[in-house]
Structure formats: structure tokens, C-alpha cells
PDB file of C-alpha atoms in Angstrom:
ATOM      1  CA  UNK A 153     -17.020   0.172   2.591  1.00 87.00           C
ATOM      2  CA  UNK A 154     -14.821   1.909   5.102  1.00 92.00           C
ATOM      3  CA  UNK A 155     -13.765   5.487   4.362  1.00 95.00           C
ATOM      4  CA  UNK A 156     -10.313   6.860   5.163  1.00 97.00           C
ATOM      5  CA  UNK A 157      -9.566  10.580   5.171  1.00 98.00           C
ATOM      6  CA  UNK A 158      -6.101  12.039   5.576  1.00 98.00           C
ATOM      7  CA  UNK A 159      -5.192  15.614   6.326  1.00 97.00           C
ATOM      8  CA  UNK A 160      -3.624  17.841   5.314  1.00 97.00           C
ATOM      9  CA  UNK A 161      -3.340  16.789   1.655  1.00 97.00           C
ATOM     10  CA  UNK A 162      -0.151  18.812   1.258  1.00 97.00           C
ATOM     11  CA  UNK A 163       2.388  20.050   3.784  1.00 97.00           C
ATOM     12  CA  UNK A 164       5.518  22.112   3.223  1.00 97.00           C
ATOM     13  CA  UNK A 165       8.053  22.435   6.035  1.00 96.00           C
ATOM     14  CA  UNK A 166      11.474  23.840   6.679  1.00 97.00           C
ATOM     15  CA  UNK A 167      14.081  21.355   7.802  1.00 97.00           C
ATOM     16  CA  UNK A 168      13.961  20.965  11.572  1.00 97.00           C
ATOM     17  CA  UNK A 169      10.255  21.667  11.924  1.00 97.00           C
ATOM     18  CA  UNK A 170       7.749  19.310  13.522  1.00 97.00           C
ATOM     19  CA  UNK A 171       4.507  18.109  11.939  1.00 96.00           C
ATOM     20  CA  UNK A 172       1.368  16.119  12.650  1.00 98.00           C
ATOM     21  CA  UNK A 173      -0.495  14.107  10.031  1.00 98.00           C
ATOM     22  CA  UNK A 174      -4.028  12.920  10.714  1.00 98.00           C
ATOM     23  CA  UNK A 175      -6.031   9.897   9.555  1.00 98.00           C
ATOM     24  CA  UNK A 176      -9.768   9.576  10.215  1.00 98.00           C
ATOM     25  CA  UNK A 177     -11.644   6.377   9.474  1.00 97.00           C
ATOM     26  CA  UNK A 178     -15.331   5.620   9.378  1.00 96.00           C
ATOM     27  CA  UNK A 179     -15.606   2.227  11.091  1.00 93.00           C
ATOM     28  CA  UNK A 180     -13.918  -0.004  13.635  1.00 93.00           C
ATOM     29  CA  UNK A 181     -10.661  -1.482  12.386  1.00 91.00           C
ATOM     30  CA  UNK A 182      -8.394  -4.313  13.401  1.00 89.00           C
ATOM     31  CA  UNK A 183      -5.464  -3.161  11.285  1.00 91.00           C
ATOM     32  CA  UNK A 184      -3.975   0.285  10.802  1.00 95.00           C
ATOM     33  CA  UNK A 185      -0.642   0.959   9.158  1.00 95.00           C
ATOM     34  CA  UNK A 186       1.279   4.099   8.282  1.00 98.00           C
ATOM     35  CA  UNK A 187       3.495   4.042   5.205  1.00 97.00           C
ATOM     36  CA  UNK A 188       5.956   6.405   3.579  1.00 97.00           C
ATOM     37  CA  UNK A 189       6.069   6.179  -0.199  1.00 96.00           C
ATOM     38  CA  UNK A 190       9.408   7.229  -1.615  1.00 90.00           C
ATOM     39  CA  UNK A 191       9.822   8.891  -5.031  1.00 86.00           C
ATOM     40  CA  UNK A 192      10.384   5.474  -6.654  1.00 87.00           C
ATOM     41  CA  UNK A 193       7.025   4.197  -5.423  1.00 90.00           C
ATOM     42  CA  UNK A 194       8.219   1.892  -2.655  1.00 91.00           C
ATOM     43  CA  UNK A 195       5.839   1.782   0.300  1.00 94.00           C
ATOM     44  CA  UNK A 196       7.913   1.686   3.458  1.00 94.00           C
ATOM     45  CA  UNK A 197       6.303   0.432   6.653  1.00 93.00           C
ATOM     46  CA  UNK A 198       6.412   2.989   9.431  1.00 96.00           C
ATOM     47  CA  UNK A 199       4.001   1.631  12.020  1.00 96.00           C
ATOM     48  CA  UNK A 200       1.485  -1.128  12.541  1.00 94.00           C
ATOM     49  CA  UNK A 201      -0.753   0.563  15.099  1.00 96.00           C
ATOM     50  CA  UNK A 202      -4.436  -0.449  15.354  1.00 93.00           C
ATOM     51  CA  UNK A 203      -4.451   1.120  18.812  1.00 95.00           C
ATOM     52  CA  UNK A 204      -2.116   2.782  21.280  1.00 97.00           C
ATOM     53  CA  UNK A 205       1.123   4.694  20.823  1.00 98.00           C
ATOM     54  CA  UNK A 206       4.443   3.726  19.280  1.00 97.00           C
ATOM     55  CA  UNK A 207       7.690   5.565  18.686  1.00 97.00           C
ATOM     56  CA  UNK A 208      10.563   4.917  16.324  1.00 96.00           C
ATOM     57  CA  UNK A 209      13.276   7.546  16.420  1.00 97.00           C
ATOM     58  CA  UNK A 210      11.918  10.893  15.224  1.00 97.00           C
ATOM     59  CA  UNK A 211       8.587   9.338  14.289  1.00 98.00           C
ATOM     60  CA  UNK A 212       5.746   8.422  16.573  1.00 98.00           C
ATOM     61  CA  UNK A 213       2.124   7.435  16.064  1.00 98.00           C
ATOM     62  CA  UNK A 214      -1.002   7.319  18.153  1.00 98.00           C
ATOM     63  CA  UNK A 215      -4.279   5.605  17.305  1.00 98.00           C
ATOM     64  CA  UNK A 216      -7.426   6.280  19.305  1.00 97.00           C
ATOM     65  CA  UNK A 217      -9.574   3.426  18.037  1.00 95.00           C
ATOM     66  CA  UNK A 218     -12.692   4.447  19.992  1.00 95.00           C
ATOM     67  CA  UNK A 219     -12.654   7.861  18.276  1.00 97.00           C
ATOM     68  CA  UNK A 220     -11.571   6.465  14.900  1.00 97.00           C
ATOM     69  CA  UNK A 221      -8.469   8.476  14.216  1.00 98.00           C
ATOM     70  CA  UNK A 222      -4.722   8.097  14.109  1.00 98.00           C
ATOM     71  CA  UNK A 223      -1.928  10.673  14.206  1.00 98.00           C
ATOM     72  CA  UNK A 224       1.596  10.472  12.834  1.00 98.00           C
ATOM     73  CA  UNK A 225       4.140  12.826  14.374  1.00 98.00           C
ATOM     74  CA  UNK A 226       7.375  13.753  12.638  1.00 97.00           C
ATOM     75  CA  UNK A 227       9.855  15.697  14.718  1.00 97.00           C
ATOM     76  CA  UNK A 228      12.968  17.570  13.560  1.00 97.00           C
ATOM     77  CA  UNK A 229      12.056  16.909   9.941  1.00 97.00           C
ATOM     78  CA  UNK A 230      14.774  16.214   7.370  1.00 96.00           C
ATOM     79  CA  UNK A 231      14.745  16.539   3.588  1.00 95.00           C
ATOM     80  CA  UNK A 232      14.760  12.752   3.359  1.00 94.00           C
ATOM     81  CA  UNK A 233      11.342  12.729   5.067  1.00 95.00           C
ATOM     82  CA  UNK A 234       9.830  14.169   1.889  1.00 95.00           C
ATOM     83  CA  UNK A 235       7.343  11.984   0.067  1.00 95.00           C
ATOM     84  CA  UNK A 236       3.783  10.794   0.445  1.00 97.00           C
ATOM     85  CA  UNK A 237       2.531   9.426   3.745  1.00 98.00           C
ATOM     86  CA  UNK A 238      -0.344   6.977   3.629  1.00 98.00           C
ATOM     87  CA  UNK A 239      -2.631   5.690   6.308  1.00 98.00           C
ATOM     88  CA  UNK A 240      -4.234   2.323   5.547  1.00 96.00           C
ATOM     89  CA  UNK A 241      -6.844   0.455   7.560  1.00 95.00           C
ATOM     90  CA  UNK A 242      -8.273  -3.036   7.560  1.00 91.00           C
ATOM     91  CA  UNK A 243     -11.485  -4.451   8.975  1.00 82.00           C
ATOM     92  CA  UNK A 244     -11.020  -8.141   8.184  1.00 72.00           C
ATOM     93  CA  UNK A 245      -8.036 -10.172   7.172  1.00 65.00           C
ATOM     94  CA  UNK A 246      -5.131  -8.168   5.814  1.00 65.00           C
ATOM     95  CA  UNK A 247      -6.993  -6.300   3.047  1.00 85.00           C
ATOM     96  CA  UNK A 248      -6.141  -2.617   3.390  1.00 92.00           C
ATOM     97  CA  UNK A 249      -8.091   0.499   2.449  1.00 95.00           C
ATOM     98  CA  UNK A 250      -5.814   3.482   1.866  1.00 97.00           C
ATOM     99  CA  UNK A 251      -6.392   7.160   2.275  1.00 97.00           C
ATOM    100  CA  UNK A 252      -5.397   9.633  -0.421  1.00 96.00           C
ATOM    101  CA  UNK A 253      -2.157  10.457   1.344  1.00 97.00           C
ATOM    102  CA  UNK A 254      -0.345  13.549   2.607  1.00 98.00           C
ATOM    103  CA  UNK A 255       2.329  14.949   0.301  1.00 97.00           C
ATOM    104  CA  UNK A 256       5.155  16.203   2.547  1.00 97.00           C
ATOM    105  CA  UNK A 257       7.879  18.455   1.235  1.00 96.00           C
ATOM    106  CA  UNK A 258      10.770  19.341   3.537  1.00 96.00           C
ATOM    107  CA  UNK A 259      12.911  22.208   2.280  1.00 96.00           C
ATOM    108  CA  UNK A 260      16.556  22.685   3.338  1.00 95.00           C
TER     109      UNK A 260
ATOM    110  CA  UNK B 199      14.193  -4.197   2.416  1.00 61.00           C
ATOM    111  CA  UNK B 200      10.907  -6.023   2.809  1.00 67.00           C
ATOM    112  CA  UNK B 201      11.981  -9.232   1.098  1.00 84.00           C
ATOM    113  CA  UNK B 202       9.134  -8.830  -1.402  1.00 92.00           C
ATOM    114  CA  UNK B 203      10.268  -8.576  -5.013  1.00 94.00           C
ATOM    115  CA  UNK B 204       8.333  -7.783  -8.172  1.00 96.00           C
ATOM    116  CA  UNK B 205       9.054  -8.108 -11.865  1.00 96.00           C
ATOM    117  CA  UNK B 206       9.280  -6.453 -14.237  1.00 97.00           C
ATOM    118  CA  UNK B 207       9.932  -2.967 -12.864  1.00 96.00           C
ATOM    119  CA  UNK B 208       8.460  -1.236 -15.912  1.00 96.00           C
ATOM    120  CA  UNK B 209       6.266  -2.417 -18.748  1.00 96.00           C
ATOM    121  CA  UNK B 210       4.704  -0.819 -21.821  1.00 98.00           C
ATOM    122  CA  UNK B 211       1.740  -2.475 -23.537  1.00 98.00           C
ATOM    123  CA  UNK B 212      -0.911  -1.466 -26.045  1.00 98.00           C
ATOM    124  CA  UNK B 213      -4.668  -1.546 -25.633  1.00 98.00           C
ATOM    125  CA  UNK B 214      -6.178  -5.011 -25.944  1.00 98.00           C
ATOM    126  CA  UNK B 215      -3.003  -6.851 -24.990  1.00 98.00           C
ATOM    127  CA  UNK B 216      -2.569  -9.117 -21.986  1.00 98.00           C
ATOM    128  CA  UNK B 217       0.026  -8.715 -19.235  1.00 98.00           C
ATOM    129  CA  UNK B 218       1.401 -10.865 -16.416  1.00 98.00           C
ATOM    130  CA  UNK B 219       3.070  -9.299 -13.390  1.00 98.00           C
ATOM    131  CA  UNK B 220       5.010 -11.350 -10.881  1.00 97.00           C
ATOM    132  CA  UNK B 221       5.654 -11.143  -7.169  1.00 96.00           C
ATOM    133  CA  UNK B 222       7.843 -13.154  -4.857  1.00 94.00           C
ATOM    134  CA  UNK B 223       7.410 -12.921  -1.109  1.00 88.00           C
ATOM    135  CA  UNK B 224       9.456 -14.228   1.762  1.00 78.00           C
ATOM    136  CA  UNK B 225       9.187 -17.776   2.995  1.00 75.00           C
ATOM    137  CA  UNK B 226       6.530 -17.921   5.672  1.00 79.00           C
ATOM    138  CA  UNK B 227       4.338 -15.228   4.117  1.00 84.00           C
ATOM    139  CA  UNK B 228       1.195 -17.189   3.290  1.00 84.00           C
ATOM    140  CA  UNK B 229      -0.984 -14.237   2.248  1.00 89.00           C
ATOM    141  CA  UNK B 230      -0.379 -12.085  -0.816  1.00 92.00           C
ATOM    142  CA  UNK B 231      -2.410  -9.068  -1.919  1.00 93.00           C
ATOM    143  CA  UNK B 232      -2.313  -6.992  -5.076  1.00 97.00           C
ATOM    144  CA  UNK B 233      -3.043  -3.272  -5.292  1.00 97.00           C
ATOM    145  CA  UNK B 234      -3.370  -0.798  -8.145  1.00 98.00           C
ATOM    146  CA  UNK B 235      -2.167   2.756  -7.608  1.00 98.00           C
ATOM    147  CA  UNK B 236      -3.156   5.353 -10.183  1.00 96.00           C
ATOM    148  CA  UNK B 237      -1.135   8.558 -10.381  1.00 93.00           C
ATOM    149  CA  UNK B 238      -1.834  10.854  -7.452  1.00 92.00           C
ATOM    150  CA  UNK B 239      -4.071   8.391  -5.607  1.00 95.00           C
ATOM    151  CA  UNK B 240      -3.784   5.862  -2.834  1.00 96.00           C
ATOM    152  CA  UNK B 241      -3.441   2.170  -3.672  1.00 97.00           C
ATOM    153  CA  UNK B 242      -6.684   0.302  -4.387  1.00 97.00           C
ATOM    154  CA  UNK B 243      -7.131  -3.340  -3.326  1.00 95.00           C
ATOM    155  CA  UNK B 244      -7.485  -5.735  -6.266  1.00 97.00           C
ATOM    156  CA  UNK B 245      -7.544  -9.157  -4.572  1.00 94.00           C
ATOM    157  CA  UNK B 246      -5.878 -11.335  -1.996  1.00 92.00           C
ATOM    158  CA  UNK B 247      -4.666 -14.932  -2.053  1.00 91.00           C
ATOM    159  CA  UNK B 248      -4.295 -17.182   0.971  1.00 87.00           C
ATOM    160  CA  UNK B 249      -2.855 -20.678   0.585  1.00 86.00           C
ATOM    161  CA  UNK B 250      -3.312 -20.512  -3.205  1.00 88.00           C
ATOM    162  CA  UNK B 251      -7.022 -19.603  -3.031  1.00 90.00           C
ATOM    163  CA  UNK B 252      -8.572 -16.196  -3.743  1.00 90.00           C
ATOM    164  CA  UNK B 253      -9.605 -14.751  -0.402  1.00 87.00           C
ATOM    165  CA  UNK B 254     -11.302 -11.453  -1.130  1.00 89.00           C
ATOM    166  CA  UNK B 255     -11.622  -9.175  -4.120  1.00 92.00           C
ATOM    167  CA  UNK B 256     -11.987  -5.457  -4.581  1.00 92.00           C
ATOM    168  CA  UNK B 257     -14.029  -3.607  -7.187  1.00 93.00           C
ATOM    169  CA  UNK B 258     -12.120  -4.845 -10.234  1.00 96.00           C
ATOM    170  CA  UNK B 259     -13.545  -6.652 -13.293  1.00 96.00           C
ATOM    171  CA  UNK B 260     -12.912 -10.355 -13.993  1.00 96.00           C
ATOM    172  CA  UNK B 261     -10.231  -9.528 -16.570  1.00 97.00           C
ATOM    173  CA  UNK B 262      -8.014  -9.003 -13.507  1.00 98.00           C
ATOM    174  CA  UNK B 263      -7.058 -12.466 -12.283  1.00 96.00           C
ATOM    175  CA  UNK B 264      -4.355 -13.974 -10.165  1.00 95.00           C
ATOM    176  CA  UNK B 265      -2.523 -17.024  -8.970  1.00 95.00           C
ATOM    177  CA  UNK B 266      -0.532 -17.937  -5.890  1.00 92.00           C
ATOM    178  CA  UNK B 267       1.965 -20.783  -6.043  1.00 91.00           C
ATOM    179  CA  UNK B 268       3.214 -23.168  -3.321  1.00 87.00           C
ATOM    180  CA  UNK B 269       6.611 -21.446  -3.329  1.00 84.00           C
ATOM    181  CA  UNK B 270       4.967 -18.167  -2.155  1.00 80.00           C
ATOM    182  CA  UNK B 271       5.231 -16.481  -5.552  1.00 91.00           C
ATOM    183  CA  UNK B 272       2.202 -14.886  -7.160  1.00 95.00           C
ATOM    184  CA  UNK B 273       1.005 -13.563 -10.508  1.00 97.00           C
ATOM    185  CA  UNK B 274      -1.405 -10.826 -11.518  1.00 98.00           C
ATOM    186  CA  UNK B 275      -2.860 -11.228 -14.998  1.00 98.00           C
ATOM    187  CA  UNK B 276      -4.758  -8.498 -16.796  1.00 98.00           C
ATOM    188  CA  UNK B 277      -6.535  -9.268 -20.068  1.00 97.00           C
ATOM    189  CA  UNK B 278      -7.842  -6.860 -22.699  1.00 98.00           C
ATOM    190  CA  UNK B 279      -5.777  -3.948 -21.380  1.00 98.00           C
ATOM    191  CA  UNK B 280      -7.392  -0.508 -21.294  1.00 98.00           C
ATOM    192  CA  UNK B 281      -5.739   2.902 -21.104  1.00 97.00           C
ATOM    193  CA  UNK B 282      -7.011   3.314 -17.513  1.00 97.00           C
ATOM    194  CA  UNK B 283      -5.042   0.235 -16.475  1.00 98.00           C
ATOM    195  CA  UNK B 284      -1.914   2.385 -16.596  1.00 98.00           C
ATOM    196  CA  UNK B 285      -0.755   2.461 -12.980  1.00 98.00           C
ATOM    197  CA  UNK B 286       1.726   1.246 -10.406  1.00 97.00           C
ATOM    198  CA  UNK B 287       0.883  -2.327  -9.388  1.00 98.00           C
ATOM    199  CA  UNK B 288       1.950  -3.265  -5.883  1.00 97.00           C
ATOM    200  CA  UNK B 289       2.207  -6.676  -4.316  1.00 95.00           C
ATOM    201  CA  UNK B 290       2.080  -7.086  -0.544  1.00 94.00           C
ATOM    202  CA  UNK B 291       2.598 -10.121   1.635  1.00 91.00           C
ATOM    203  CA  UNK B 292       1.921 -10.893   5.271  1.00 86.00           C
ATOM    204  CA  UNK B 293       3.774 -13.250   7.567  1.00 78.00           C
ATOM    205  CA  UNK B 294       1.853 -16.156   9.035  1.00 68.00           C
ATOM    206  CA  UNK B 295      -0.340 -15.045  11.950  1.00 63.00           C
ATOM    207  CA  UNK B 296       0.434 -11.373  11.479  1.00 71.00           C
ATOM    208  CA  UNK B 297      -1.653  -8.533  10.057  1.00 77.00           C
ATOM    209  CA  UNK B 298       1.242  -6.329   8.969  1.00 85.00           C
ATOM    210  CA  UNK B 299       1.630  -6.140   5.209  1.00 88.00           C
ATOM    211  CA  UNK B 300       4.968  -5.657   3.489  1.00 90.00           C
ATOM    212  CA  UNK B 301       5.046  -4.169   0.016  1.00 93.00           C
ATOM    213  CA  UNK B 302       7.262  -4.835  -2.956  1.00 94.00           C
ATOM    214  CA  UNK B 303       8.736  -2.039  -5.091  1.00 94.00           C
ATOM    215  CA  UNK B 304       5.945  -2.260  -7.666  1.00 96.00           C
ATOM    216  CA  UNK B 305       5.608  -2.602 -11.422  1.00 97.00           C
ATOM    217  CA  UNK B 306       4.835   0.503 -13.465  1.00 97.00           C
ATOM    218  CA  UNK B 307       2.518  -0.391 -16.353  1.00 98.00           C
ATOM    219  CA  UNK B 308       1.866   1.992 -19.201  1.00 98.00           C
ATOM    220  CA  UNK B 309      -0.890   1.151 -21.669  1.00 98.00           C
ATOM    221  CA  UNK B 310      -0.769   3.032 -24.968  1.00 97.00           C
TER     222      UNK B 310
END
């Protein structure tokens, strides 16, 4: 099956810093989503981005499908950005394969 | 708010018991998927239902089974519980003609 690798596994930032999270995948995909999992376990949709670039406030994402990677940018980080960020990809239907996540800690 | 709800929020069972978890998605979401997330890992796909039929299954044994009902609700049943079944169980639904999946808050299952 498809493999999904996320890096870095852990990231510690000071409030106000910028960061880039990376997701590499091993095969062509027709679905790629970024999620933020809060401390209570809720997966919050950030982007549906199988290709191209999207922005939503301080967050933006870029997927280069031909090179099989996606990047999530967080600018001017806030303590509320802390949590685990997951990249998930799909090759058929809406079944998703998740990476292991990036644990982000933003300190005040 | 995704509009996807799950019950119960927490559950404690003992080995060998059976459990039923429930999920309710929004009207118009005709696909529901279930995932298992062990501590410190990413969610793993269990199976998916489309129009009340199983439509894909991950690497989980037959004691994991499911149902989808006409009112868009769904159940995950696990028989003969094992200690390793302790996890967060997530339900996700997709609107008609869209790929984006929306997740519920999950059910935390502890098997003792």
C-alpha cells in the first residue's frame, strides 16, 4: 500500500515563529488532506489539497503531486496551534492513509 | 463543528466482551469510514460503507464489523475484545460527490 512520511516528528517553537511541515507519499494520489488533532482527539480539517496551493489565514499548503510531497506552512504561530498535524492521502474513493504526524508545541 | 457525532465518548470493557460504537453523520453524507488510532500513532483505516454496503476494508480481522443505516448513522462492532483494541475510534463521513472527509470527536475505548 501507499506509504506516507511526515517530518519533522516533533517541532518546538516560540510564539510568533514560522514553520514548515512536510509530507512525502509513495504513489500518485487523488486525495490529500491536512488535519490538526487537538488534545481531545478531534481531527480538524485544515486543507483538502491533492494539488496546488491554498491559504487560510495564517496557514497555507502546497502539494506538488508530480513530486509526491505536500507542505503545510504555519506563520506567526500561536499557542493554540499546538497539537499533532497529520497528512492523509487517498488513492481511490475516500479511504485515507495517514502519516505518523508532527507533534507541534508552541511556547509562549 | 463537522456535524459528525459519535457515542459514547468513553468506554471501558474487559477482554472477551463485545462493544458497539455509534456514529451519526450529516444528511447528504453517503459515505462513512471508521478508523482506529492507537496512542502515539496515526489513524488506521478499518472499513468504509457506501449506501449501506461495505466498500473497502483495511487490515483488520473479521471480528471488526459494521453497519450503515438509511438515516446516515453507522455502527462499528468489535467482538472478542483484546487488550490491543484499546484505542481512539474515529468515524468520518464524506458529502455526496466530494472526497473531503469530516471526522467526529471519537470514542476512547479501554480494554482491561
